[in-house]
Amino acid sequence: MARGDYGLMIDYRFCSGCHACEVACKKEHDLPRGDFGIRVLQHGPHETSDGVWEYDYVPLPTHLCDLCAARTAEGKLPSCVHHCQAGVMVYGPVEELAAKAKKAEATTSAQMVIYPR
Amino acid sequence: MEYNNEYNLDLYPKKLRWKEGDLNATRTTMWSGPGCHEGCQVIFYTDDDGKLVKVEGDPNSPFNQGRLCMRCLELPELVNHESRLKYPMKRARDERGQDTWERVSWDEAYDIICENVRKFQQESGPESIISMIGTGRNVSQVIAHNQYANFGGPDLTLCFLSGDSCMLPRTALCYVVMGNQWVADMSQFRENRYEKDEDWVVPECIVLWGTNPVVCNSDAFLGHWIVEAMKRGSELISVDPQLTWIGSRAKYWLRLRPGTDAALALGMMNVIINEDLYDHEFVEKWCFGFDQLKERVQEYPPEKVAEICWIDKDLLIEASRFYAKAKPSTIQWGLAVDMSKIGTQTALAIADLAGITGNIDNPGGNILIDQAGGLEFGYNSGIEYLKEGMVEKRLGNSKYNLKKYGFTASSQSDAILDAIDTGLDEKGDPRPVRMLWIQSSNPITNMGQDAPRIYRAMKKVDFICVIDMFMTPFASACADLILPCAMSNERDCVRVWFDPIRSLTKTGSYYEAKEDEQIMIDLGHRLSPELWPEWVQTPRDYMNWRMQNAPECRYDSMEELEDAGGWHYHPFRYFKHEKGLLRPDGQPGFNTVTGLYELAPVLFDSWGDDPLPFYEEPPSSPYSTPNLAEEYPLVLTTGKRSFEFFHSEWRQADTTSRELHPVPYFDIHPDTAAKYGIAEGQWAWIENQMGKCRQVARYNSTLDPRVISTEHGWWFPEKQAAEPELFGVFDCNPNNLIPMGENGPSGYGAPIKCSIAKVYPSTSENMATENQPTYQVTRGSGYTHGPSHKTDTPSFYDGIK
């Protein structure tokens, strides 16, 4: 698999910021305190000038993420994707993810496709 | 959904055990402790020594569908934690608070218990022995059965939780109104979820009333089910003093003043009834008391309610219209409903709101649910063993009609605390409390209000036994004997809380920690052998015995349930009131006095209580105690949940939970913080006429600037267990500021989330040891107070020496 062939699609409209991906990753990779393979970033709550409250979370893989190569070789999902409580993470070939993101455009979702470093 | 995770189910066989590399996989259910109210289906991976290595979500599960929260994922950290209790330990009674524990064998521990139990039974009657539980988890049936069968006393209670203010006010009220209880329908009682269930309907409107479901997951309701409904088009109304993440996705956010929920519900009904938006058919056919209710809501016009609740009148009107017009609408209610003095009346107002809009037992509405398979695995387990006349002796019962007439499965903690303090029951008759059996609760950290008063009262009790996983602040301060209990993965058990019935399969053990069931069984054979069949020797035997004695339960053993896949869904049917499925006589209607959904319960009326919902100001508020509010100008709400913790669990310093959430935070509007000279990230003191605590300021611009919000359950296991350090238990505890015994007319409800306070920054002087609450309480008589805290006179707590 060449770098960039596979990635993650995140629907950050529905990411609840629950930390399940962070902890699933720490456990899968046995990461020490302070290290994360994925981090949930937070924007807001912030009231914009038009009176709308912005409050978003989005998980961002770090350089320690290998997209769970060992798990995916067995046919399992990456641990973050497996456990995501809001069901907003999808693992797959980036072309497929991009197509799915485009398809989801018509819904209330907000998609982001990530190629980990 | 198009983009849902696609698990490779070939890798996850639907069987109990399999091998994966060097690890043994066991497919089972997690409950507690450490745990929560759920019962997510998990795969425990253990090594050949039985050590828990990792936990994953079971992709075959209809309940959690492979997903799992951070606490189950980090579970091995606590299961294998070095500081877990390994052996039973005793301590001389006059050495409470000191770290002078002595290891004893289980046999010696049982001897100590039995000797005390027999002595107190003989000298003061079995009613001098009281059992206390933490939040309802899979010790509920054990502690009840043990109390009623083995000890013989009638009092079982939520451990010093004032007014039973957690689910029980809502549950008791629901049984009066509808003879059952309701919950928001997310298709959770069907094995095929969401659109795979052909009967289920996506709610058009979901009201989140006093709950942040994705974080708190309360009462067997997995909060992320709401997110699934949102993906499928549900719109939300969030009733919450702060904007939660899920609230930021809501169509309407009603930022009410804490404790004014009843007024809001009455105001919404005012709009809905006066604009003729109620469900005429349901009201005429199935409801009782509509005319009275219609009259009552006239006292709550939107203008007045908006003023009481600190919300915008137009927003209230629009949200009311949306809720009433949406088909179906559902309400998922939370703890905030219970945690005011008028918890019962608040629950009644909300139950009436759902009733008049006809969202009762309809797909996607509020559905009525019983316990799976007719198994009583709750607080009434074993109540048949109580001797005649015992239930009537329950503390607090004679004072409150709901309790007196049986709408309760527990005694009132406030009355118990009074009895401990005074030696008298609520009628003024002598009532010695000699022994407390505290199983999975840590009340001075977490659950009990007026924590310093509880701490002091414990000194009057002859014998206190604690069963827990760790040495807790309560055990360190108050226990004479502590027993180590097994964690969820170390227990054979059956879970019954609504549906489905689930099996929990033991995968390992830890030193001498025993299952709660084992302790109950061992004590049973010693104390009341006539009530325990000889063959019931292990937790598995116990489960099988209970299942065999439940005629409606189709499983006779845990093994059968495990073989069937570890869970079983009973048929769930909608519109049960139309089909004659709710009443024992098989007639259509609800299982109430009138057979109708009682908007104005006739029982309340017959008891001389107000049968209609009403609003009353919290006992301390800017309006009920204006003088006091000059000194304490902010409204204080407590118990804000976070993903990292479940009550006082997960506080160990080396856990991932503490890595992500190292200190207690209180939320404060940045303008308010600036006004009082508090910077973000700074420790600040929160104080009122009852006492004080400190937490770290976190800016939250979504709050009304007049409201602050605190966390609960904080202790610091990294500190010393012995007094005066006592794990720093009182330092950050907002329960220093909340009274016991401020309960409404039903005895249920307490002003836990709606008090008042002031804030001021920490300084090197006020952070000195002698100014710390734990030091002041354990070394002085900090935060003792007379009746003055119930008046409107600014009077500081006294007694600090």
PDB file of C-alpha atoms in Angstrom, chain B residues 221-338:
ATOM      1  CA  PHE B 221     -29.713   5.197  27.738  1.00  0.00           C
ATOM      2  CA  LEU B 222     -26.657   5.437  25.502  1.00  0.00           C
ATOM      3  CA  GLY B 223     -26.395   9.108  24.601  1.00  0.00           C
ATOM      4  CA  HIS B 224     -24.971   8.603  21.147  1.00  0.00           C
ATOM      5  CA  TRP B 225     -28.271   7.028  20.066  1.00  0.00           C
ATOM      6  CA  ILE B 226     -29.438  10.637  19.899  1.00  0.00           C
ATOM      7  CA  VAL B 227     -26.633  11.384  17.451  1.00  0.00           C
ATOM      8  CA  GLU B 228     -27.854   8.529  15.277  1.00  0.00           C
ATOM      9  CA  ALA B 229     -31.349  10.036  15.304  1.00  0.00           C
ATOM     10  CA  MET B 230     -29.886  13.435  14.403  1.00  0.00           C
ATOM     11  CA  LYS B 231     -28.150  11.887  11.387  1.00  0.00           C
ATOM     12  CA  ARG B 232     -31.555  10.587  10.379  1.00  0.00           C
ATOM     13  CA  GLY B 233     -33.167  14.016  10.608  1.00  0.00           C
ATOM     14  CA  SER B 234     -34.266  14.570  14.211  1.00  0.00           C
ATOM     15  CA  GLU B 235     -34.257  18.188  15.350  1.00  0.00           C
ATOM     16  CA  LEU B 236     -33.409  19.025  18.965  1.00  0.00           C
ATOM     17  CA  ILE B 237     -34.580  21.316  21.702  1.00  0.00           C
ATOM     18  CA  SER B 238     -31.936  21.623  24.394  1.00  0.00           C
ATOM     19  CA  VAL B 239     -33.109  22.722  27.834  1.00  0.00           C
ATOM     20  CA  ASP B 240     -29.841  23.482  29.550  1.00  0.00           C
ATOM     21  CA  PRO B 241     -28.195  26.394  31.394  1.00  0.00           C
ATOM     22  CA  GLN B 242     -25.135  25.937  29.185  1.00  0.00           C
ATOM     23  CA  LEU B 243     -24.634  25.237  25.528  1.00  0.00           C
ATOM     24  CA  THR B 244     -23.441  21.661  25.251  1.00  0.00           C
ATOM     25  CA  TRP B 245     -21.933  20.308  22.058  1.00  0.00           C
ATOM     26  CA  ILE B 246     -25.153  18.512  21.240  1.00  0.00           C
ATOM     27  CA  GLY B 247     -27.090  21.647  22.185  1.00  0.00           C
ATOM     28  CA  SER B 248     -25.096  23.559  19.577  1.00  0.00           C
ATOM     29  CA  ARG B 249     -26.782  21.306  16.987  1.00  0.00           C
ATOM     30  CA  ALA B 250     -30.239  22.052  18.390  1.00  0.00           C
ATOM     31  CA  LYS B 251     -32.949  23.993  16.616  1.00  0.00           C
ATOM     32  CA  TYR B 252     -33.813  25.647  19.933  1.00  0.00           C
ATOM     33  CA  TRP B 253     -31.637  26.138  22.973  1.00  0.00           C
ATOM     34  CA  LEU B 254     -33.560  27.238  26.049  1.00  0.00           C
ATOM     35  CA  ARG B 255     -30.925  28.534  28.459  1.00  0.00           C
ATOM     36  CA  LEU B 256     -32.973  28.372  31.595  1.00  0.00           C
ATOM     37  CA  ARG B 257     -31.936  29.393  35.075  1.00  0.00           C
ATOM     38  CA  PRO B 258     -31.062  26.237  37.022  1.00  0.00           C
ATOM     39  CA  GLY B 259     -34.005  24.955  39.048  1.00  0.00           C
ATOM     40  CA  THR B 260     -36.763  26.616  37.006  1.00  0.00           C
ATOM     41  CA  ASP B 261     -37.605  23.604  34.838  1.00  0.00           C
ATOM     42  CA  ALA B 262     -41.141  23.225  36.204  1.00  0.00           C
ATOM     43  CA  ALA B 263     -41.986  26.821  35.276  1.00  0.00           C
ATOM     44  CA  LEU B 264     -40.679  26.243  31.768  1.00  0.00           C
ATOM     45  CA  ALA B 265     -42.763  23.097  31.264  1.00  0.00           C
ATOM     46  CA  LEU B 266     -45.864  24.893  32.584  1.00  0.00           C
ATOM     47  CA  GLY B 267     -45.169  27.812  30.258  1.00  0.00           C
ATOM     48  CA  MET B 268     -44.807  25.485  27.287  1.00  0.00           C
ATOM     49  CA  MET B 269     -48.138  23.874  28.160  1.00  0.00           C
ATOM     50  CA  ASN B 270     -49.684  27.327  28.421  1.00  0.00           C
ATOM     51  CA  VAL B 271     -48.697  27.994  24.806  1.00  0.00           C
ATOM     52  CA  ILE B 272     -49.673  24.541  23.586  1.00  0.00           C
ATOM     53  CA  ILE B 273     -53.080  24.488  25.265  1.00  0.00           C
ATOM     54  CA  ASN B 274     -54.022  28.103  24.587  1.00  0.00           C
ATOM     55  CA  GLU B 275     -52.976  27.858  20.944  1.00  0.00           C
ATOM     56  CA  ASP B 276     -54.928  24.608  20.670  1.00  0.00           C
ATOM     57  CA  LEU B 277     -51.865  22.598  19.673  1.00  0.00           C
ATOM     58  CA  TYR B 278     -52.514  19.685  22.024  1.00  0.00           C
ATOM     59  CA  ASP B 279     -53.537  16.217  20.921  1.00  0.00           C
ATOM     60  CA  HIS B 280     -57.318  16.262  21.361  1.00  0.00           C
ATOM     61  CA  GLU B 281     -57.777  12.600  20.624  1.00  0.00           C
ATOM     62  CA  PHE B 282     -55.207  11.356  23.122  1.00  0.00           C
ATOM     63  CA  VAL B 283     -56.341  13.797  25.787  1.00  0.00           C
ATOM     64  CA  GLU B 284     -60.019  12.941  25.419  1.00  0.00           C
ATOM     65  CA  LYS B 285     -59.543   9.218  25.157  1.00  0.00           C
ATOM     66  CA  TRP B 286     -56.663   8.532  27.509  1.00  0.00           C
ATOM     67  CA  CYS B 287     -55.993  11.439  29.873  1.00  0.00           C
ATOM     68  CA  PHE B 288     -57.434  12.393  33.237  1.00  0.00           C
ATOM     69  CA  GLY B 289     -57.390  15.914  34.672  1.00  0.00           C
ATOM     70  CA  PHE B 290     -56.988  17.991  31.529  1.00  0.00           C
ATOM     71  CA  ASP B 291     -59.450  20.706  32.558  1.00  0.00           C
ATOM     72  CA  GLN B 292     -57.697  21.226  35.873  1.00  0.00           C
ATOM     73  CA  LEU B 293     -54.354  21.356  34.101  1.00  0.00           C
ATOM     74  CA  LYS B 294     -55.683  23.846  31.587  1.00  0.00           C
ATOM     75  CA  GLU B 295     -56.702  26.089  34.451  1.00  0.00           C
ATOM     76  CA  ARG B 296     -53.350  25.726  36.227  1.00  0.00           C
ATOM     77  CA  VAL B 297     -51.245  26.606  33.198  1.00  0.00           C
ATOM     78  CA  GLN B 298     -53.057  29.938  32.944  1.00  0.00           C
ATOM     79  CA  GLU B 299     -50.954  30.953  35.945  1.00  0.00           C
ATOM     80  CA  TYR B 300     -47.872  30.554  33.775  1.00  0.00           C
ATOM     81  CA  PRO B 301     -48.120  32.855  30.752  1.00  0.00           C
ATOM     82  CA  PRO B 302     -44.991  33.001  28.564  1.00  0.00           C
ATOM     83  CA  GLU B 303     -44.056  36.510  29.765  1.00  0.00           C
ATOM     84  CA  LYS B 304     -43.983  35.420  33.382  1.00  0.00           C
ATOM     85  CA  VAL B 305     -42.187  32.162  32.649  1.00  0.00           C
ATOM     86  CA  ALA B 306     -39.583  33.906  30.514  1.00  0.00           C
ATOM     87  CA  GLU B 307     -38.856  36.173  33.456  1.00  0.00           C
ATOM     88  CA  ILE B 308     -38.608  33.302  35.939  1.00  0.00           C
ATOM     89  CA  CYS B 309     -36.411  31.186  33.681  1.00  0.00           C
ATOM     90  CA  TRP B 310     -34.225  33.983  32.289  1.00  0.00           C
ATOM     91  CA  ILE B 311     -35.086  33.009  28.737  1.00  0.00           C
ATOM     92  CA  ASP B 312     -36.516  34.840  25.760  1.00  0.00           C
ATOM     93  CA  LYS B 313     -40.311  34.796  25.595  1.00  0.00           C
ATOM     94  CA  ASP B 314     -40.485  34.381  21.827  1.00  0.00           C
ATOM     95  CA  LEU B 315     -38.018  31.529  21.906  1.00  0.00           C
ATOM     96  CA  LEU B 316     -40.164  29.789  24.511  1.00  0.00           C
ATOM     97  CA  ILE B 317     -43.250  30.207  22.343  1.00  0.00           C
ATOM     98  CA  GLU B 318     -41.528  29.041  19.154  1.00  0.00           C
ATOM     99  CA  ALA B 319     -39.978  26.011  20.838  1.00  0.00           C
ATOM    100  CA  SER B 320     -43.329  25.076  22.375  1.00  0.00           C
ATOM    101  CA  ARG B 321     -45.019  25.231  18.992  1.00  0.00           C
ATOM    102  CA  PHE B 322     -42.285  23.178  17.385  1.00  0.00           C
ATOM    103  CA  TYR B 323     -42.450  20.503  20.089  1.00  0.00           C
ATOM    104  CA  ALA B 324     -46.247  20.276  19.857  1.00  0.00           C
ATOM    105  CA  LYS B 325     -46.447  20.221  16.063  1.00  0.00           C
ATOM    106  CA  ALA B 326     -43.629  17.764  15.453  1.00  0.00           C
ATOM    107  CA  LYS B 327     -44.808  14.169  14.994  1.00  0.00           C
ATOM    108  CA  PRO B 328     -43.498  12.334  16.809  1.00  0.00           C
ATOM    109  CA  SER B 329     -41.802  14.328  19.537  1.00  0.00           C
ATOM    110  CA  THR B 330     -39.922  12.753  22.364  1.00  0.00           C
ATOM    111  CA  ILE B 331     -38.358  13.934  25.582  1.00  0.00           C
ATOM    112  CA  GLN B 332     -35.176  12.514  27.031  1.00  0.00           C
ATOM    113  CA  TRP B 333     -35.010  13.901  30.546  1.00  0.00           C
ATOM    114  CA  GLY B 334     -32.095  13.926  32.923  1.00  0.00           C
ATOM    115  CA  LEU B 335     -30.908  14.460  36.426  1.00  0.00           C
ATOM    116  CA  ALA B 336     -31.658  18.184  36.484  1.00  0.00           C
ATOM    117  CA  VAL B 337     -35.350  17.313  36.695  1.00  0.00           C
ATOM    118  CA  ASP B 338     -34.789  15.521  40.006  1.00  0.00           C
TER     119      ASP B 338
END
